[in-house]
JSON list of C-alpha atoms and ligand atoms in Angstrom, two decimals:
[
{"chain": "A", "resi": 291, "resn": "UNK", "atom": "CA", "xyz": [-2.37, 12.25, 10.46]},
{"chain": "A", "resi": 292, "resn": "UNK", "atom": "CA", "xyz": [-2.72, 9.77, 7.63]},
{"chain": "A", "resi": 293, "resn": "UNK", "atom": "CA", "xyz": [-2.98, 6.07, 7.01]},
{"chain": "A", "resi": 294, "resn": "UNK", "atom": "CA", "xyz": [-0.20, 4.46, 4.96]},
{"chain": "A", "resi": 295, "resn": "UNK", "atom": "CA", "xyz": [0.59, 1.15, 3.28]},
{"chain": "A", "resi": 296, "resn": "UNK", "atom": "CA", "xyz": [3.68, -0.74, 4.47]},
{"chain": "A", "resi": 297, "resn": "UNK", "atom": "CA", "xyz": [5.85, -3.49, 2.97]},
{"chain": "A", "resi": 298, "resn": "UNK", "atom": "CA", "xyz": [3.36, -6.27, 3.78]},
{"chain": "A", "resi": 299, "resn": "UNK", "atom": "CA", "xyz": [1.52, -5.18, 0.64]},
{"chain": "A", "resi": 300, "resn": "UNK", "atom": "CA", "xyz": [4.48, -5.89, -1.65]},
{"chain": "A", "resi": 301, "resn": "UNK", "atom": "CA", "xyz": [3.69, -8.76, -4.08]},
{"chain": "A", "resi": 302, "resn": "UNK", "atom": "CA", "xyz": [0.42, -9.49, -2.25]},
{"chain": "A", "resi": 303, "resn": "UNK", "atom": "CA", "xyz": [-1.40, -6.43, -3.63]},
{"chain": "A", "resi": 304, "resn": "UNK", "atom": "CA", "xyz": [-4.85, -7.67, -2.73]},
{"chain": "A", "resi": 305, "resn": "UNK", "atom": "CA", "xyz": [-6.59, -4.34, -3.50]},
{"chain": "A", "resi": 306, "resn": "UNK", "atom": "CA", "xyz": [-9.60, -4.79, -1.17]},
{"chain": "A", "resi": 307, "resn": "UNK", "atom": "CA", "xyz": [-8.60, -1.41, 0.24]},
{"chain": "A", "resi": 308, "resn": "UNK", "atom": "CA", "xyz": [-9.28, 0.65, -2.87]},
{"chain": "A", "resi": 309, "resn": "UNK", "atom": "CA", "xyz": [-12.95, -0.23, -2.97]},
{"chain": "A", "resi": 310, "resn": "UNK", "atom": "CA", "xyz": [-13.76, 1.45, 0.33]},
{"chain": "A", "resi": 311, "resn": "UNK", "atom": "CA", "xyz": [-11.78, 4.69, 0.24]},
{"chain": "A", "resi": 312, "resn": "UNK", "atom": "CA", "xyz": [-14.25, 7.61, 0.09]},
{"chain": "A", "resi": 313, "resn": "UNK", "atom": "CA", "xyz": [-11.69, 9.97, -1.45]},
{"chain": "A", "resi": 314, "resn": "UNK", "atom": "CA", "xyz": [-9.94, 7.55, -3.85]},
{"chain": "A", "resi": 315, "resn": "UNK", "atom": "CA", "xyz": [-6.47, 8.29, -2.56]},
{"chain": "A", "resi": 316, "resn": "UNK", "atom": "CA", "xyz": [-4.76, 4.97, -3.40]},
{"chain": "A", "resi": 317, "resn": "UNK", "atom": "CA", "xyz": [-2.03, 4.90, -6.05]},
{"chain": "A", "resi": 318, "resn": "UNK", "atom": "CA", "xyz": [-0.76, 1.84, -7.84]},
{"chain": "A", "resi": 319, "resn": "UNK", "atom": "CA", "xyz": [2.80, 0.62, -8.24]},
{"chain": "A", "resi": 320, "resn": "UNK", "atom": "CA", "xyz": [3.86, -2.50, -10.07]},
{"chain": "A", "resi": 321, "resn": "UNK", "atom": "CA", "xyz": [3.71, -4.67, -6.95]},
{"chain": "A", "resi": 322, "resn": "UNK", "atom": "CA", "xyz": [2.15, -2.57, -4.15]},
{"chain": "A", "resi": 323, "resn": "UNK", "atom": "CA", "xyz": [-0.20, 0.33, -3.51]},
{"chain": "A", "resi": 324, "resn": "UNK", "atom": "CA", "xyz": [0.39, 3.52, -1.55]},
{"chain": "A", "resi": 325, "resn": "UNK", "atom": "CA", "xyz": [-1.88, 6.14, 0.03]},
{"chain": "A", "resi": 326, "resn": "UNK", "atom": "CA", "xyz": [-1.47, 9.84, -0.70]},
{"chain": "A", "resi": 327, "resn": "UNK", "atom": "CA", "xyz": [-0.89, 11.26, 2.80]},
{"chain": "A", "resi": 328, "resn": "UNK", "atom": "CA", "xyz": [-2.27, 14.67, 1.89]},
{"chain": "A", "resi": 329, "resn": "UNK", "atom": "CA", "xyz": [-5.45, 13.31, 0.30]},
{"chain": "A", "resi": 330, "resn": "UNK", "atom": "CA", "xyz": [-6.25, 10.74, 3.00]},
{"chain": "A", "resi": 331, "resn": "UNK", "atom": "CA", "xyz": [-8.94, 12.04, 5.36]},
{"chain": "A", "resi": 332, "resn": "UNK", "atom": "CA", "xyz": [-8.01, 9.62, 8.14]},
{"chain": "A", "resi": 333, "resn": "UNK", "atom": "CA", "xyz": [-11.36, 7.87, 8.12]},
{"chain": "A", "resi": 334, "resn": "UNK", "atom": "CA", "xyz": [-9.72, 4.51, 8.94]},
{"chain": "A", "resi": 335, "resn": "UNK", "atom": "CA", "xyz": [-12.16, 2.50, 6.81]},
{"chain": "A", "resi": 336, "resn": "UNK", "atom": "CA", "xyz": [-9.43, 0.84, 4.73]},
{"chain": "A", "resi": 337, "resn": "UNK", "atom": "CA", "xyz": [-7.36, -0.48, 7.64]},
{"chain": "A", "resi": 338, "resn": "UNK", "atom": "CA", "xyz": [-9.58, -3.49, 8.51]},
{"chain": "A", "resi": 339, "resn": "UNK", "atom": "CA", "xyz": [-10.27, -4.19, 4.83]},
{"chain": "A", "resi": 340, "resn": "UNK", "atom": "CA", "xyz": [-6.69, -5.30, 4.18]},
{"chain": "A", "resi": 341, "resn": "UNK", "atom": "CA", "xyz": [-6.65, -9.04, 4.97]},
{"chain": "A", "resi": 342, "resn": "UNK", "atom": "CA", "xyz": [-2.92, -8.99, 5.74]},
{"chain": "A", "resi": 343, "resn": "UNK", "atom": "CA", "xyz": [-2.68, -5.84, 7.85]},
{"chain": "A", "resi": 344, "resn": "UNK", "atom": "CA", "xyz": [-0.61, -3.79, 5.45]},
{"chain": "A", "resi": 345, "resn": "UNK", "atom": "CA", "xyz": [-2.38, -0.51, 6.31]},
{"chain": "A", "resi": 346, "resn": "UNK", "atom": "CA", "xyz": [-1.55, 1.42, 9.47]},
{"chain": "A", "resi": 347, "resn": "UNK", "atom": "CA", "xyz": [-2.07, 4.89, 10.92]},
{"chain": "A", "resi": 348, "resn": "UNK", "atom": "CA", "xyz": [1.09, 7.00, 10.99]},
{"chain": "A", "resi": 349, "resn": "UNK", "atom": "CA", "xyz": [0.66, 7.36, 14.74]},
{"chain": "A", "resi": 350, "resn": "UNK", "atom": "CA", "xyz": [2.00, 3.82, 15.24]},
{"chain": "A", "resi": 351, "resn": "UNK", "atom": "CA", "xyz": [5.71, 3.39, 16.03]},
{"chain": "A", "resi": 352, "resn": "UNK", "atom": "CA", "xyz": [8.31, 3.35, 13.26]},
{"chain": "A", "resi": 353, "resn": "UNK", "atom": "CA", "xyz": [6.00, 4.51, 10.50]},
{"chain": "A", "resi": 354, "resn": "UNK", "atom": "CA", "xyz": [8.16, 7.42, 9.25]},
{"chain": "A", "resi": 355, "resn": "UNK", "atom": "CA", "xyz": [9.77, 5.37, 6.50]},
{"chain": "A", "resi": 356, "resn": "UNK", "atom": "CA", "xyz": [6.40, 4.26, 5.14]},
{"chain": "A", "resi": 357, "resn": "UNK", "atom": "CA", "xyz": [4.88, 7.73, 5.31]},
{"chain": "A", "resi": 358, "resn": "UNK", "atom": "CA", "xyz": [7.77, 9.00, 3.19]},
{"chain": "A", "resi": 359, "resn": "UNK", "atom": "CA", "xyz": [7.49, 6.13, 0.72]},
{"chain": "A", "resi": 360, "resn": "UNK", "atom": "CA", "xyz": [3.72, 6.60, 0.38]},
{"chain": "A", "resi": 361, "resn": "UNK", "atom": "CA", "xyz": [4.21, 10.32, -0.16]},
{"chain": "A", "resi": 362, "resn": "UNK", "atom": "CA", "xyz": [6.92, 9.95, -2.81]},
{"chain": "A", "resi": 363, "resn": "UNK", "atom": "CA", "xyz": [5.19, 7.28, -4.88]},
{"chain": "A", "resi": 364, "resn": "UNK", "atom": "CA", "xyz": [1.65, 8.65, -4.60]},
{"chain": "A", "resi": 365, "resn": "UNK", "atom": "CA", "xyz": [2.99, 11.57, -6.64]},
{"chain": "A", "resi": 366, "resn": "UNK", "atom": "CA", "xyz": [4.51, 9.30, -9.28]},
{"chain": "A", "resi": 367, "resn": "UNK", "atom": "CA", "xyz": [2.08, 6.39, -9.69]},
{"chain": "A", "resi": 368, "resn": "UNK", "atom": "CA", "xyz": [-1.42, 6.33, -11.23]},
{"chain": "A", "resi": 369, "resn": "UNK", "atom": "CA", "xyz": [-4.56, 6.51, -9.14]},
{"chain": "A", "resi": 370, "resn": "UNK", "atom": "CA", "xyz": [-6.51, 3.30, -8.59]},
{"chain": "A", "resi": 371, "resn": "UNK", "atom": "CA", "xyz": [-10.11, 3.16, -7.37]},
{"chain": "A", "resi": 372, "resn": "UNK", "atom": "CA", "xyz": [-11.30, -0.25, -8.52]},
{"chain": "A", "resi": 373, "resn": "UNK", "atom": "CA", "xyz": [-10.10, -3.63, -7.37]},
{"chain": "A", "resi": 374, "resn": "UNK", "atom": "CA", "xyz": [-8.29, -5.70, -10.01]},
{"chain": "A", "resi": 375, "resn": "UNK", "atom": "CA", "xyz": [-7.34, -9.38, -9.77]},
{"chain": "A", "resi": 376, "resn": "UNK", "atom": "CA", "xyz": [-4.42, -9.75, -7.33]},
{"chain": "A", "resi": 377, "resn": "UNK", "atom": "CA", "xyz": [-1.21, -11.45, -8.55]},
{"chain": "A", "resi": 378, "resn": "UNK", "atom": "CA", "xyz": [-1.70, -15.20, -8.99]},
{"chain": "A", "resi": 379, "resn": "UNK", "atom": "CA", "xyz": [1.06, -15.98, -6.45]},
{"chain": "A", "resi": 380, "resn": "UNK", "atom": "CA", "xyz": [-0.22, -13.39, -3.97]},
{"chain": "A", "resi": 381, "resn": "UNK", "atom": "CA", "xyz": [-0.81, -15.95, -1.21]},
{"chain": "A", "resi": 382, "resn": "UNK", "atom": "CA", "xyz": [2.82, -17.11, -1.21]},
{"chain": "A", "resi": 383, "resn": "UNK", "atom": "CA", "xyz": [4.02, -13.63, -0.24]},
{"chain": "A", "resi": 384, "resn": "UNK", "atom": "CA", "xyz": [1.90, -13.23, 2.87]},
{"chain": "A", "resi": 385, "resn": "UNK", "atom": "CA", "xyz": [3.97, -12.93, 6.04]},
{"chain": "A", "resi": 386, "resn": "UNK", "atom": "CA", "xyz": [7.28, -12.84, 4.15]},
{"chain": "A", "resi": 387, "resn": "UNK", "atom": "CA", "xyz": [9.57, -10.48, 6.06]},
{"chain": "A", "resi": 388, "resn": "UNK", "atom": "CA", "xyz": [11.72, -7.62, 4.76]},
{"chain": "A", "resi": 389, "resn": "UNK", "atom": "CA", "xyz": [10.06, -7.54, 1.38]},
{"chain": "A", "resi": 390, "resn": "UNK", "atom": "CA", "xyz": [10.99, -3.93, 0.78]},
{"chain": "A", "resi": 391, "resn": "UNK", "atom": "CA", "xyz": [14.72, -4.46, 0.40]},
{"chain": "A", "resi": 392, "resn": "UNK", "atom": "CA", "xyz": [14.46, -7.37, -1.99]},
{"chain": "A", "resi": 393, "resn": "UNK", "atom": "CA", "xyz": [11.24, -6.91, -3.89]},
{"chain": "A", "resi": 394, "resn": "UNK", "atom": "CA", "xyz": [10.03, -3.30, -3.90]},
{"chain": "A", "resi": 395, "resn": "UNK", "atom": "CA", "xyz": [9.48, -2.03, -7.45]},
{"chain": "A", "resi": 396, "resn": "UNK", "atom": "CA", "xyz": [9.44, 1.70, -8.15]},
{"chain": "A", "resi": 397, "resn": "UNK", "atom": "CA", "xyz": [7.68, 1.09, -11.46]},
{"chain": "A", "resi": 398, "resn": "UNK", "atom": "CA", "xyz": [4.09, 2.32, -11.82]},
{"chain": "A", "resi": 399, "resn": "UNK", "atom": "CA", "xyz": [1.12, -0.03, -12.05]},
{"chain": "A", "resi": 400, "resn": "UNK", "atom": "CA", "xyz": [-0.47, -0.61, -15.41]},
{"chain": "B", "resi": 545, "resn": "SF4", "atom": "FE1", "xyz": [-8.94, 6.35, 2.22]},
{"chain": "B", "resi": 545, "resn": "SF4", "atom": "FE2", "xyz": [-9.90, 6.54, 4.72]},
{"chain": "B", "resi": 545, "resn": "SF4", "atom": "FE3", "xyz": [-8.00, 4.76, 4.14]},
{"chain": "B", "resi": 545, "resn": "SF4", "atom": "FE4", "xyz": [-7.41, 7.35, 4.17]},
{"chain": "B", "resi": 545, "resn": "SF4", "atom": "S1", "xyz": [-8.03, 6.11, 5.93]},
{"chain": "B", "resi": 545, "resn": "SF4", "atom": "S2", "xyz": [-6.78, 5.87, 2.62]},
{"chain": "B", "resi": 545, "resn": "SF4", "atom": "S3", "xyz": [-9.31, 8.23, 3.39]},
{"chain": "B", "resi": 545, "resn": "SF4", "atom": "S4", "xyz": [-10.10, 4.78, 3.34]},
{"chain": "B", "resi": 546, "resn": "F3S", "atom": "FE1", "xyz": [-2.13, -4.02, -0.30]},
{"chain": "B", "resi": 546, "resn": "F3S", "atom": "FE2", "xyz": [-3.80, -4.82, 1.54]},
{"chain": "B", "resi": 546, "resn": "F3S", "atom": "FE3", "xyz": [-4.56, -3.02, -0.17]},
{"chain": "B", "resi": 546, "resn": "F3S", "atom": "S1", "xyz": [-2.36, -6.09, 0.44]},
{"chain": "B", "resi": 546, "resn": "F3S", "atom": "S2", "xyz": [-3.42, -3.52, -1.98]},
{"chain": "B", "resi": 546, "resn": "F3S", "atom": "S3", "xyz": [-2.95, -2.77, 1.30]},
{"chain": "B", "resi": 546, "resn": "F3S", "atom": "S4", "xyz": [-5.80, -4.67, 0.65]}
]
């Protein structure tokens, strides 16, 4: 089992989650974070820290796509273990649907 980040994170990228992970298994893309499924110890601490509910256990329905995405990009993107300032327009992207198709960036974070 693992926890994973889903498309709610895209362009919101609040980063409250990285501060609490005991094993530092978050990885940073240009406009979202992912969790490394093999490094996550399933502690569940990060799930309530995300203000917009972008983190879920893979035991929920329809999570396969997000597990795969987290796995692929955790291997490509740099590790992040400290919160940075979120994007200035972060708030505008909360609750926007289907962000993955239109806005997902495969570029790494800086
Ligand atoms: Fe880190 Fe625990 Fe969240 Fe996994 S569930 S990403 S180990 S805080
Ligand atoms: Fe994303 Fe939520 Fe973390 S918006 S960066 S999963 S706190």
